Coordinates of C-alpha atoms and ligand atoms in Angstrom, one line a residue:
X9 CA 29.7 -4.6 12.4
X10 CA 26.6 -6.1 10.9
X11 CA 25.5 -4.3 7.3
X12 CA 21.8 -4.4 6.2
X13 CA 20.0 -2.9 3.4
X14 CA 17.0 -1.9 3.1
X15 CA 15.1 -1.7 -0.3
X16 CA 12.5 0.8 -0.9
X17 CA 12.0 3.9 0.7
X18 CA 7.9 3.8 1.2
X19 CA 6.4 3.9 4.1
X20 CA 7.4 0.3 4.9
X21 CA 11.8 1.5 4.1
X22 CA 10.8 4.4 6.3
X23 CA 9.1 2.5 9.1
X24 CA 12.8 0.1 8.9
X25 CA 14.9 3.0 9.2
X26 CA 12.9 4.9 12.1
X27 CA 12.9 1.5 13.9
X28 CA 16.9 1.2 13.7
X29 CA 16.8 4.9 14.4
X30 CA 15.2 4.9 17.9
X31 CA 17.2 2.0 19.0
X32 CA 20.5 3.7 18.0
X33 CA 19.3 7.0 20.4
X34 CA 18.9 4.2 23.1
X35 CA 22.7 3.8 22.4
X36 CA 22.3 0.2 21.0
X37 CA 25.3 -0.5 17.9
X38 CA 22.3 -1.1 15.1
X39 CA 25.5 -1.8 12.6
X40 CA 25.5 -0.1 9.4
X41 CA 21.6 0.5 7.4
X42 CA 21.8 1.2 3.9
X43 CA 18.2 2.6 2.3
X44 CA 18.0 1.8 -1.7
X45 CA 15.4 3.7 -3.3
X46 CA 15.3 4.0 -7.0
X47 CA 12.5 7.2 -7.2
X48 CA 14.2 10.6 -6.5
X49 CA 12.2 11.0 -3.6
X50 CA 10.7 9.1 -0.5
X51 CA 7.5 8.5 0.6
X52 CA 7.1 5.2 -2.1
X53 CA 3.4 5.3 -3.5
X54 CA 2.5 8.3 -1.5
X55 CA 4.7 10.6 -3.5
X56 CA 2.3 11.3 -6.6
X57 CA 3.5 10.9 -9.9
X58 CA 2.1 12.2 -12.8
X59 CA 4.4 9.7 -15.2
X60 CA 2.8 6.3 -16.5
X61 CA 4.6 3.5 -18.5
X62 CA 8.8 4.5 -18.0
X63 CA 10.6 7.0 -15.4
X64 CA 13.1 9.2 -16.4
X65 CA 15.4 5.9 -15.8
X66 CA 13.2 3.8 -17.9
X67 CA 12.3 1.6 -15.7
X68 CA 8.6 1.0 -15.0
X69 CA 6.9 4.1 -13.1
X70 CA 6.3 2.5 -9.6
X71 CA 3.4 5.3 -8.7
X72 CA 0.2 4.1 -8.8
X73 CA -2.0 6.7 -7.3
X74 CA -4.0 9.7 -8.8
X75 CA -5.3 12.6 -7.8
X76 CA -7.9 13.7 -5.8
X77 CA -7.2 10.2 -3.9
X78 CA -8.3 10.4 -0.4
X79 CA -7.5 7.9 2.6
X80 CA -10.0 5.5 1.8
X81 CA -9.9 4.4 5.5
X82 CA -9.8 6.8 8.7
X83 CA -6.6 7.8 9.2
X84 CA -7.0 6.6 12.9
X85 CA -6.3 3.6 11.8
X86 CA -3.3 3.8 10.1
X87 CA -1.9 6.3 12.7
X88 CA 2.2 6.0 14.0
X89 CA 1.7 4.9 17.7
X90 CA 5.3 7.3 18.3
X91 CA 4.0 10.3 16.1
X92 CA 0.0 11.1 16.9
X93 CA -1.5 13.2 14.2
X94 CA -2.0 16.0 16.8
X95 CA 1.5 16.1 17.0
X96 CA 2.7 16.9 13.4
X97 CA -0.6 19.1 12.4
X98 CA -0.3 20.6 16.0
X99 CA -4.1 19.8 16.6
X100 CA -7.0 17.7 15.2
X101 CA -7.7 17.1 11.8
X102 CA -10.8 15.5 10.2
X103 CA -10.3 11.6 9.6
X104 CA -10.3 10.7 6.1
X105 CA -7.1 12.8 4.6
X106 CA -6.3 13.5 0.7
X107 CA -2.9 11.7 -0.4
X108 CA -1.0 15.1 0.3
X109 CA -1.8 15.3 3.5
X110 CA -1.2 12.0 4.4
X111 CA 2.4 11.9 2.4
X112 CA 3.5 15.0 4.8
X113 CA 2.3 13.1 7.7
X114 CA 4.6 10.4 6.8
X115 CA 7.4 12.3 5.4
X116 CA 7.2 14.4 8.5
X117 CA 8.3 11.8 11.2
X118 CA 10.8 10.4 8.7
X119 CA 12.0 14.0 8.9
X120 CA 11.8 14.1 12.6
X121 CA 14.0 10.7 13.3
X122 CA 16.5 12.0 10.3
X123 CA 16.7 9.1 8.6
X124 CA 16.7 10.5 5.3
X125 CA 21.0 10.3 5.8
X126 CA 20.4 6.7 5.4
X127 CA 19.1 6.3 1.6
X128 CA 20.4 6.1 -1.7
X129 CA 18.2 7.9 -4.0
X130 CA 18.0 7.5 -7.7
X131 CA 19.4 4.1 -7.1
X132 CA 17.8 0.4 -7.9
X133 CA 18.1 -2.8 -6.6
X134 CA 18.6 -5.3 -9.7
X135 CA 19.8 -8.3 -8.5
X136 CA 19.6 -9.8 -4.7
X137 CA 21.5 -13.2 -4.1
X138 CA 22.9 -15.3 -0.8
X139 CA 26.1 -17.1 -1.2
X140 CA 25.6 -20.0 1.4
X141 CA 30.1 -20.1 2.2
X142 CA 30.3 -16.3 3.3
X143 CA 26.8 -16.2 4.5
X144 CA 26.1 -13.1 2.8
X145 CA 23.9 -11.4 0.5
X146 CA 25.7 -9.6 -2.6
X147 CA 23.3 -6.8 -4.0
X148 CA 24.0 -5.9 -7.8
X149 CA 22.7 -1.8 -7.6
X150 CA 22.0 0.6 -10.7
X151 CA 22.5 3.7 -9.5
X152 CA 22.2 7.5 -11.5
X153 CA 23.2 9.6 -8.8
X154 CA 26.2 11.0 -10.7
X155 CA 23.8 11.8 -13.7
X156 CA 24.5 8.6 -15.8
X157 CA 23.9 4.8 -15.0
X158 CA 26.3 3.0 -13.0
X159 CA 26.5 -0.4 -11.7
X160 CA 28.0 -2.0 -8.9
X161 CA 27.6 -4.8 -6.1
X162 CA 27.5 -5.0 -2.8
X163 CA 27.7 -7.6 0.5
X164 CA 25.4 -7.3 2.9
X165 CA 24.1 -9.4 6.1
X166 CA 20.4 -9.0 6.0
X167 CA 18.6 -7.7 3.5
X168 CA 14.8 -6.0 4.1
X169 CA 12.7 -6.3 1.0
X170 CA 10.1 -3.2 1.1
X171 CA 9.2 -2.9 -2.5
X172 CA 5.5 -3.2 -2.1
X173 CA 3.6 -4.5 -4.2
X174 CA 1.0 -2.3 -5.5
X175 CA 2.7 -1.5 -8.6
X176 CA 2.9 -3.9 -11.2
X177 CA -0.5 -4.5 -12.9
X178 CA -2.8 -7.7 -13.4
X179 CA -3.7 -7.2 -16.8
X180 CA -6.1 -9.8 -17.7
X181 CA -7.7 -9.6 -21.3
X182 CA -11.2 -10.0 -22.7
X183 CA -11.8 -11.0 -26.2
X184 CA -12.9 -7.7 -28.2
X185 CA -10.2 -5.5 -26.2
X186 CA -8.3 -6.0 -29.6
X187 CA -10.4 -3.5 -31.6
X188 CA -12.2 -1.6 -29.0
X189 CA -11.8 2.1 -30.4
X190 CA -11.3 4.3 -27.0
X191 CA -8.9 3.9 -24.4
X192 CA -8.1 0.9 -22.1
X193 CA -6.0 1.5 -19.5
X194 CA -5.0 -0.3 -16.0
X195 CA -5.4 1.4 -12.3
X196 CA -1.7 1.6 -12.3
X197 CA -1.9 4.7 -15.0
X198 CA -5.0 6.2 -14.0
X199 CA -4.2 9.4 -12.9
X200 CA -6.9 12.2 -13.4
X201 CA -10.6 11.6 -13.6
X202 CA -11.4 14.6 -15.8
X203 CA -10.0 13.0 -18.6
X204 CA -13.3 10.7 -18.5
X205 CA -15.2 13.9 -17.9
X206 CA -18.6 13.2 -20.3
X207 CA -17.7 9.5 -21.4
X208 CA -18.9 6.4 -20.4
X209 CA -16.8 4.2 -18.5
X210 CA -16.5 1.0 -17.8
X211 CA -14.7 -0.2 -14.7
X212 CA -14.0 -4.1 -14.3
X213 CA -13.0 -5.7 -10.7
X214 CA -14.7 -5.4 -7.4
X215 CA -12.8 -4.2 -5.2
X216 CA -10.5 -0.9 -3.6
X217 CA -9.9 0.5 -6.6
X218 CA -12.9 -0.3 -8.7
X219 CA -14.6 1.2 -5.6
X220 CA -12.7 4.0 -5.6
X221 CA -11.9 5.1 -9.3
X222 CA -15.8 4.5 -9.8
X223 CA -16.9 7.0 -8.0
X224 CA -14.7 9.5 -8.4
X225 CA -14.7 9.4 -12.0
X226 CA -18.8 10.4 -11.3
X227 CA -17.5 13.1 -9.0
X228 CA -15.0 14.6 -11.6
X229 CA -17.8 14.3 -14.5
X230 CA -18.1 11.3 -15.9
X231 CA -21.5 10.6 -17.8
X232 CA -21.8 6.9 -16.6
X233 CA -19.8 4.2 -14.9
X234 CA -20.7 0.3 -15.4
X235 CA -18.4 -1.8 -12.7
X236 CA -18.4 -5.3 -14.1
X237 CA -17.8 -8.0 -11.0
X238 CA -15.9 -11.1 -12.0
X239 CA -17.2 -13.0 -8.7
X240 CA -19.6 -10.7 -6.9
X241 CA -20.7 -7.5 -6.7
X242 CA -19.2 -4.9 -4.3
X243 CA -23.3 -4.0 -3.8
X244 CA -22.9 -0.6 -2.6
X245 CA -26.1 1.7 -2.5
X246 CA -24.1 3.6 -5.7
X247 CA -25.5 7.2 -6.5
X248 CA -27.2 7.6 -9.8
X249 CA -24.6 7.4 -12.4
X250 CA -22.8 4.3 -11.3
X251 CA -24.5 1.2 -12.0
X252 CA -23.1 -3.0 -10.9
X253 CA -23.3 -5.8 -13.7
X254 CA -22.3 -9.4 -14.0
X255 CA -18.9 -10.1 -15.8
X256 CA -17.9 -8.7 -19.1
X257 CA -17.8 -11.7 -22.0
X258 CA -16.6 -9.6 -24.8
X259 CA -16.7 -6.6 -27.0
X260 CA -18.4 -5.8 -30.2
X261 CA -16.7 -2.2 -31.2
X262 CA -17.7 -0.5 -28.1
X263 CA -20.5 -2.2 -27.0
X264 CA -19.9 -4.4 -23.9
X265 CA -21.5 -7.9 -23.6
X266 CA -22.0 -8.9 -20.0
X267 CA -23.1 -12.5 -18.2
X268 CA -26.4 -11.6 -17.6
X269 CA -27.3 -10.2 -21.3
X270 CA -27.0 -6.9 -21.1
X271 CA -25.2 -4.7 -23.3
X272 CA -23.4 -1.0 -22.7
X273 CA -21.7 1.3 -25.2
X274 CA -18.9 2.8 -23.5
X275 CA -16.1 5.3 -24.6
X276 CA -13.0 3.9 -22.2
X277 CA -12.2 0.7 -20.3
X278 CA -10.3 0.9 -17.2
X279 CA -9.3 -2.4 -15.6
X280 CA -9.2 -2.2 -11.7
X281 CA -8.0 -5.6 -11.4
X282 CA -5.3 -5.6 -8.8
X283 CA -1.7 -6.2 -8.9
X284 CA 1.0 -8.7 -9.0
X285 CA 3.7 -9.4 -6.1
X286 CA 6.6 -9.5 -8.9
X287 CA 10.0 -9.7 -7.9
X288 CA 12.3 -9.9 -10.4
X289 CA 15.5 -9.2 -8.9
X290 CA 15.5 -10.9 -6.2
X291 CA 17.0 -14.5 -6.4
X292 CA 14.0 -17.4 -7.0
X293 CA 15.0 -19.0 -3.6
X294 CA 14.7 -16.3 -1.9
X295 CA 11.9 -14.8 -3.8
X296 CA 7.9 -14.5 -1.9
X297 CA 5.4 -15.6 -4.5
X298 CA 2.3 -14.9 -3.7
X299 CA -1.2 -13.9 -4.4
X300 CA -2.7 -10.4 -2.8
X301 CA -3.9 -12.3 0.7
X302 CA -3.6 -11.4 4.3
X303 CA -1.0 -13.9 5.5
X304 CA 1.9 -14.9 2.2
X305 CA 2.8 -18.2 3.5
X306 CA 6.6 -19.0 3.9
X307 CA 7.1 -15.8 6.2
X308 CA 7.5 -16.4 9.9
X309 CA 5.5 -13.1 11.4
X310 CA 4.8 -12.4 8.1
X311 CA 8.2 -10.8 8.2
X312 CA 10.8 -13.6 8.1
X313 CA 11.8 -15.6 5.6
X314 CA 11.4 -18.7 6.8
X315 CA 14.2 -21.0 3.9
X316 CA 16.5 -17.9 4.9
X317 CA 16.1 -15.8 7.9
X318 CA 18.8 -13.3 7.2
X319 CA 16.1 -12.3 4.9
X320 CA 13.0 -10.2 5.7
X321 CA 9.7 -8.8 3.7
X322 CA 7.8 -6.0 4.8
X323 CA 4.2 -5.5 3.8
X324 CA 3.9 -8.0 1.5
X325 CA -0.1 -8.6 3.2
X326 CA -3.3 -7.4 1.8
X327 CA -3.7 -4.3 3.8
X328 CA -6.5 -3.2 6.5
X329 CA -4.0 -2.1 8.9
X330 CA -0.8 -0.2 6.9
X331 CA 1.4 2.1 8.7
X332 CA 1.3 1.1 12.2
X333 CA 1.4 -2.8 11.0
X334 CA 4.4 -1.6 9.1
X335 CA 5.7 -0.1 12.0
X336 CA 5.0 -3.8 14.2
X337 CA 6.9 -5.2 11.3
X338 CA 9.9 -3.3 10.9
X339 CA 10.8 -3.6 14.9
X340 CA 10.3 -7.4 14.2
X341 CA 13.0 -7.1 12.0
X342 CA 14.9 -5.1 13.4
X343 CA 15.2 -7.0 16.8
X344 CA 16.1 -9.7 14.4
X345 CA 19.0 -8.3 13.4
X346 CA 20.1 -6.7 16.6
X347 CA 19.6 -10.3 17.7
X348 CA 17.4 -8.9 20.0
X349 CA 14.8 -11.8 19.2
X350 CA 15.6 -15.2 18.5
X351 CA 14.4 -16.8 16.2
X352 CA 13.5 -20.8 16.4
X353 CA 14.3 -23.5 14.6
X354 CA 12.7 -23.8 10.7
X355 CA 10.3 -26.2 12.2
X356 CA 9.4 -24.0 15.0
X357 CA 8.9 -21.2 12.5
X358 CA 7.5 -23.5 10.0
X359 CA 4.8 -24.7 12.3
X360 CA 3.3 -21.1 13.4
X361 CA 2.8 -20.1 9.5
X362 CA 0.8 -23.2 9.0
X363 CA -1.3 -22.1 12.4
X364 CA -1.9 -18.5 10.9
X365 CA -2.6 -20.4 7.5
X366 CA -5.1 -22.9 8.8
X367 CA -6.7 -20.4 10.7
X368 CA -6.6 -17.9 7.8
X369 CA -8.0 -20.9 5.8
X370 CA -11.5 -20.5 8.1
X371 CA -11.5 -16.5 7.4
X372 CA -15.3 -16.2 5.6
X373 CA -16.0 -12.7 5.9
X374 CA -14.7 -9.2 5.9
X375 CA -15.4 -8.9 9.4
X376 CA -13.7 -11.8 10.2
X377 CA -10.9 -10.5 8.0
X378 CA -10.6 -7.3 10.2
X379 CA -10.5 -9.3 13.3
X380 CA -7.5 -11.8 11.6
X381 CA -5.2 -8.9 10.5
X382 CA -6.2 -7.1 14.1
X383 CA -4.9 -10.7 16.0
X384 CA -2.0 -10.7 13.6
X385 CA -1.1 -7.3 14.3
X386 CA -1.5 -8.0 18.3
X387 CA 0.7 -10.8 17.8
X388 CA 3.8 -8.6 16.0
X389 CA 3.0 -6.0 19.2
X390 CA 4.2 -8.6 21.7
X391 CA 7.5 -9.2 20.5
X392 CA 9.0 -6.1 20.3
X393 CA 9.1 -2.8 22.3
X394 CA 6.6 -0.9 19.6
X395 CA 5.1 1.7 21.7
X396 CA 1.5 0.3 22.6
X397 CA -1.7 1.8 20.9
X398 CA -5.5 0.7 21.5
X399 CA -5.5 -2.2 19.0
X400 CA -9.2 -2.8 19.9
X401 CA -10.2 1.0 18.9
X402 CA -8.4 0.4 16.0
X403 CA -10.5 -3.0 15.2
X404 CA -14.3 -1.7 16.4
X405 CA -13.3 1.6 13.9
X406 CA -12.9 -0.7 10.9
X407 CA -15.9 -2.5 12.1
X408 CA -17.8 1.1 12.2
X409 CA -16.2 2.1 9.1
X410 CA -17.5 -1.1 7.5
X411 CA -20.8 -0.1 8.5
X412 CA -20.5 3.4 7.2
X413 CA -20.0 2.3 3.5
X414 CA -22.9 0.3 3.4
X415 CA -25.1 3.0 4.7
X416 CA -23.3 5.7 2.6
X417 CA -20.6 5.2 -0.3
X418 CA -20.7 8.9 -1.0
X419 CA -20.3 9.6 2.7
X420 CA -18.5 7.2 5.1
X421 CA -15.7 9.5 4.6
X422 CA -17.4 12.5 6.4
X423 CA -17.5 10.6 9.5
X424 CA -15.2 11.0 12.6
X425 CA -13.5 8.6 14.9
X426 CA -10.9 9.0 17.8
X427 CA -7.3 8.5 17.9
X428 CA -5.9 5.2 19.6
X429 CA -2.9 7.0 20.5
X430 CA -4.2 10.4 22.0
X431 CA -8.4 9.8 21.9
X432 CA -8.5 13.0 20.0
X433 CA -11.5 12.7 17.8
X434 CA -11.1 13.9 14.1
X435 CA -13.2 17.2 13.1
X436 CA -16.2 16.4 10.7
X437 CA -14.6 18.0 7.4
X438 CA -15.6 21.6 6.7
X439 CA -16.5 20.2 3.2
X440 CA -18.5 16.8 2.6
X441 CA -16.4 14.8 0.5
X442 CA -19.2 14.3 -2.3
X443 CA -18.6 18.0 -2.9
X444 CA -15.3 18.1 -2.4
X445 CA -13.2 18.6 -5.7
X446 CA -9.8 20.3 -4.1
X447 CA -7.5 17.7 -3.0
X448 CA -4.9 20.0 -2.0
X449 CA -3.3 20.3 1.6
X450 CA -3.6 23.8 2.1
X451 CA -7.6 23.4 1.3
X452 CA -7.8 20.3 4.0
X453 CA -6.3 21.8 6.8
X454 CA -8.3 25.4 6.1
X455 CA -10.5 25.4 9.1
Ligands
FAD97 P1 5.3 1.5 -1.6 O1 4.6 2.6 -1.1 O2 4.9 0.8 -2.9 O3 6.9 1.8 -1.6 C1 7.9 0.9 -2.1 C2 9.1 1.7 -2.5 O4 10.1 0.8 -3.0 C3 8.9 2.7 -3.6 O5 9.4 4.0 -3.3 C4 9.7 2.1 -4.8 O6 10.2 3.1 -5.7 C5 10.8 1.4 -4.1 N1 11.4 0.3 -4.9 C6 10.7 -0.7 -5.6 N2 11.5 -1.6 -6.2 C7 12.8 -1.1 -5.9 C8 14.1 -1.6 -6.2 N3 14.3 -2.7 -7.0 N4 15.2 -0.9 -5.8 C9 15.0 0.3 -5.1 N5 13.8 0.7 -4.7 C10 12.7 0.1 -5.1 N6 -3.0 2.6 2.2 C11 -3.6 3.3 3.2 O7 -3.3 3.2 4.4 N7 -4.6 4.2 2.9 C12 -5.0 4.5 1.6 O8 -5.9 5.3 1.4 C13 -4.4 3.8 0.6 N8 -4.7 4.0 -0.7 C14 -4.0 3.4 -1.7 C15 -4.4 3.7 -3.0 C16 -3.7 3.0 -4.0 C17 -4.1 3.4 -5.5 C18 -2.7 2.1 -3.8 C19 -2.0 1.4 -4.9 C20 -2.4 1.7 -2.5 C21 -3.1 2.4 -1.4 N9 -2.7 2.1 -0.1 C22 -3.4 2.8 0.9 C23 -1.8 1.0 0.3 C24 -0.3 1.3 0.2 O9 0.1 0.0 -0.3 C25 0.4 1.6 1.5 O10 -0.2 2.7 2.1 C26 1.9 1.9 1.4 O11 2.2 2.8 0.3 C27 2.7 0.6 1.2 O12 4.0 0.9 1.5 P2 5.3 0.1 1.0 O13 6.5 0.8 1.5 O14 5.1 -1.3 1.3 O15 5.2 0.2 -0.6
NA7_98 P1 -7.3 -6.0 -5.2 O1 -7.9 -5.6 -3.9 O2 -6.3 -7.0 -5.3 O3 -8.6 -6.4 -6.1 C1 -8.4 -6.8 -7.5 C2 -9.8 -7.0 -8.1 O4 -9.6 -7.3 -9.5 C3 -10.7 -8.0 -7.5 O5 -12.0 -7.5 -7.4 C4 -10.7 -9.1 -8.6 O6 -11.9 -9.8 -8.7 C5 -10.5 -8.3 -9.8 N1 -9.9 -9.1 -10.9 C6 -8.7 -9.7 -11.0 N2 -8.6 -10.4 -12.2 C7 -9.7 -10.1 -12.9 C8 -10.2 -10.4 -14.2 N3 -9.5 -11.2 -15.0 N4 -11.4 -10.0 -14.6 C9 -12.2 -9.2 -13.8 N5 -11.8 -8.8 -12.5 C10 -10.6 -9.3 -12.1 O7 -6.7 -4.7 -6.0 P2 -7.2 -3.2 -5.9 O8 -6.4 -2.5 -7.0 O9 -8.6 -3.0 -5.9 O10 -6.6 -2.7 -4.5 C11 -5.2 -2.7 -4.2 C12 -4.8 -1.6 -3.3 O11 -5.0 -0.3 -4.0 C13 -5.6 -1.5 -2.1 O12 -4.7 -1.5 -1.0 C14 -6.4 -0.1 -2.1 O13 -6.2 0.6 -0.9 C15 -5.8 0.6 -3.3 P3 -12.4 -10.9 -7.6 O14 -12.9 -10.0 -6.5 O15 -11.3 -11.8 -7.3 O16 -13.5 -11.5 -8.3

């Protein structure tokens, strides 16, 4: 009997664990799965934390959301083509969800396949090696499930690395930072807007989260944000308040020097500048280094690990798609195990991640970006038995959506879009978001 862990319990673990689940009920012998998860709970970045810096463990917290987050994408996109929204909310909900609702929608089919049997909790994954005689990966595991550290190891087969990799911060440093007199903090430990309520901000990076923590920061109060682009501006039509400049060069006290000579006095620096793929524990031959991009090279189906087979990544790409590429991704591996799909030879495999590369290497726009995660996504869809959704829907709505943030940053997410599971179309919100301040399920769902 084959044994395979799983590491992580986000919605990449939960997506591995579903996918051995339903081909266990079709009475195939999936081996023994074991889920590592070192939070308390499931549900990976969706299950808010309030804690910054150390967990209770002291390892770093590995939240990195906030409140009052909303899906920053319809949730039509994202949807599980098994477990339709209509099905766990019992009927249609508006399209762009806050992190709540979302987290029960993905907690909710993990409860429905029961695969919550399957994972360690409270337990961490320090140390993954292959010993090339045995063929076998030993796992060295920290684990506080009887109240205190323990430690132990572990053989396994194959090994599923679901870690993602929005949790360990870029933290890049400007000359002044030394003796600004406010705060400066990363993405990773923003949590609450409010706390900027009557300051001036200033956000640096252009993208998702610079986007994001931007404007809500306005929405909760903030006097003024200044977004300083390294490269180039986001260029959103920004509502009065929020306000695009050329990259920071240093600070004088709390006066910020930008590249096109203008100054700002601002009260708190938060640095939206992405994060870093940062594996520590796993071994360095078998470790993906990468930059945040939509195909990491060395992974055949962006799954495989191409010097070591027995090894597989999840959602280790820059995301458009999430869950439902997650879902593509996790049958690929599974079938892998099951040996339900062969795999070729390293050449073989080595040649169609150059393809994807070369091909990635001609990407020159974000709508060409949508339409190379959509082909990559189609691609994963025809090698395994992942029910089918409309993949094309799914494609024209991040066109749309696109669209929608350039006419309105305040309120693409009031807009609607069908389901490609069910082509149920999403309620417009009884609330714009704009004027939206409750992020709470029970508020979202109020019809
Ligand atoms: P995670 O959700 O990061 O889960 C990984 C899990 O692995 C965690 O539970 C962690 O505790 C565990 N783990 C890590 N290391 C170990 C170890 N050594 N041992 C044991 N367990 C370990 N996506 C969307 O679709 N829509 C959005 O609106 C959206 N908003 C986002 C906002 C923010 C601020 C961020 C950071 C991301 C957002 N995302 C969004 C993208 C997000 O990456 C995915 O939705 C999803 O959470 C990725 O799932 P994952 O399982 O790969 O990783
Ligand atoms: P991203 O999408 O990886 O973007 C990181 C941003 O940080 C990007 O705009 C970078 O600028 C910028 N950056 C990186 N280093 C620097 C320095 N040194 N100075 C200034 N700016 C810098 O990360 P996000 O956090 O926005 O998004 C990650 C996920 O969280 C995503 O899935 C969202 O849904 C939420 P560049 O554009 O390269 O000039």
């Amino acid at each position: 009997m084959s044994r395979t862990a799983v590491i992580g319990a986000g919605p990449c673990g939960l997506a591995q664990l579903h996918a051995f689940e339903q081909a266990r009920l079709d009475g195939v012998d999936v081996g023994e799965v074991v889920c590592f998860e070192k939070q308390s709970d499931w549900g990976g970045l969706w299950n808010y934390t309030w804690r910054t810096g150390l967990d209770s463990h002291g390892d770093p917290v590995h939240g990195s959301m906030y409140r009052y987050l909303w899906s920053n994408g319809p949730k039509e996109c994202l949807e599980f083509s098994d477990y339709p929204f209509d099905e766990h909310f019992g009927g249609p909900i508006p399209s762009f969800p806050p992190r709540e609702v979302l987290y029960d929608y993905i907690v909710g089919r993990a409860k429905k396949s029961n695969v919550r049997q399957f994972i360690e909790f409270d337990t961490a994954v320090r140390q993954v090696s292959f010993d090339d005689a045995t063929q076998t990966f030993t796992l060295a595991i920290e684990s506080w499930t009887s109240g205190e550290s323990s430690f132990r190891t572990e053989t396994f087969d194959y090994v599923i690395v679901a870690t993602g990799h929005f949790s360990v911060p870029n933290v890049p440093e400007y000359p002044g930072f030394e003796s600004f007199p406010g705060r400066i903090l990363h993405s990773h430990d923003f949590r609450d807007a409010v706390e900027f309520a009557g300051r001036d901000l200033l956000i640096l990076g252009s993208s998702y989260s610079a986007e994001d923590i931007a404007l809500q920061s306005l929405k909760y109060g903030a006097a003024s944000v200044t977004i300083a682009y390294r490269n180039a501006p986001m260029g959103f039509g920004w509502p009065d308040g929020i306000a695009e400049v050329p990259a920071l060069q240093h600070l004088d006290g709390r006066t910020a020097h930008f590249a096109d000579g203008s100054v700002r006095d601002v009260d708190a620096i938060i640095l939206c500048t992405g994060y870093q793929h940062h594996f520590p524990f796993i071994d360095p031959a078998l470790r993906l280094t990468t930059t945040n991009n939509l195909y990491p090279g060395g992974l055949y189906k962006g799954v495989v690990w191409t010097a070591n087979p027995k090894l597989m990544y999840l959602g280790m790409q820059d995301q458009y798609y999430t869950f439902s590429m997650f879902d593509a991704q996790a049958f690929v591996a599974r079938d892998v195990v099951l040996g339900r799909l062969p795999l070729p030879g390293n050449d073989t495999m080595a040649a169609d991640v150059a393809a994807w590369l070369g091909r990635y290497a001609e990407v020159a726009s974000v709508m060409e970006q949508i339409d190379f995660q959509t082909d990559y996504v189609r691609d994963l869809m025809t090698l395994t038995d992942y029910p089918a959704f409309d993949l094309d829907m799914v494609r024209q709505h991040f066109v749309t959506w696109e669209h929608d943030k350039d006419d309105s940053i305040t309120g693409y997410r009031d807009k609607s879009f069908a389901s490609p599971c069910t082509g149920t179309v999403g309620p417009a919100p009884h609330t714009t978001w704009w004027d939206e301040l409750d992020d709470s399920l029970a508020r979202f769902l109020k019809r």
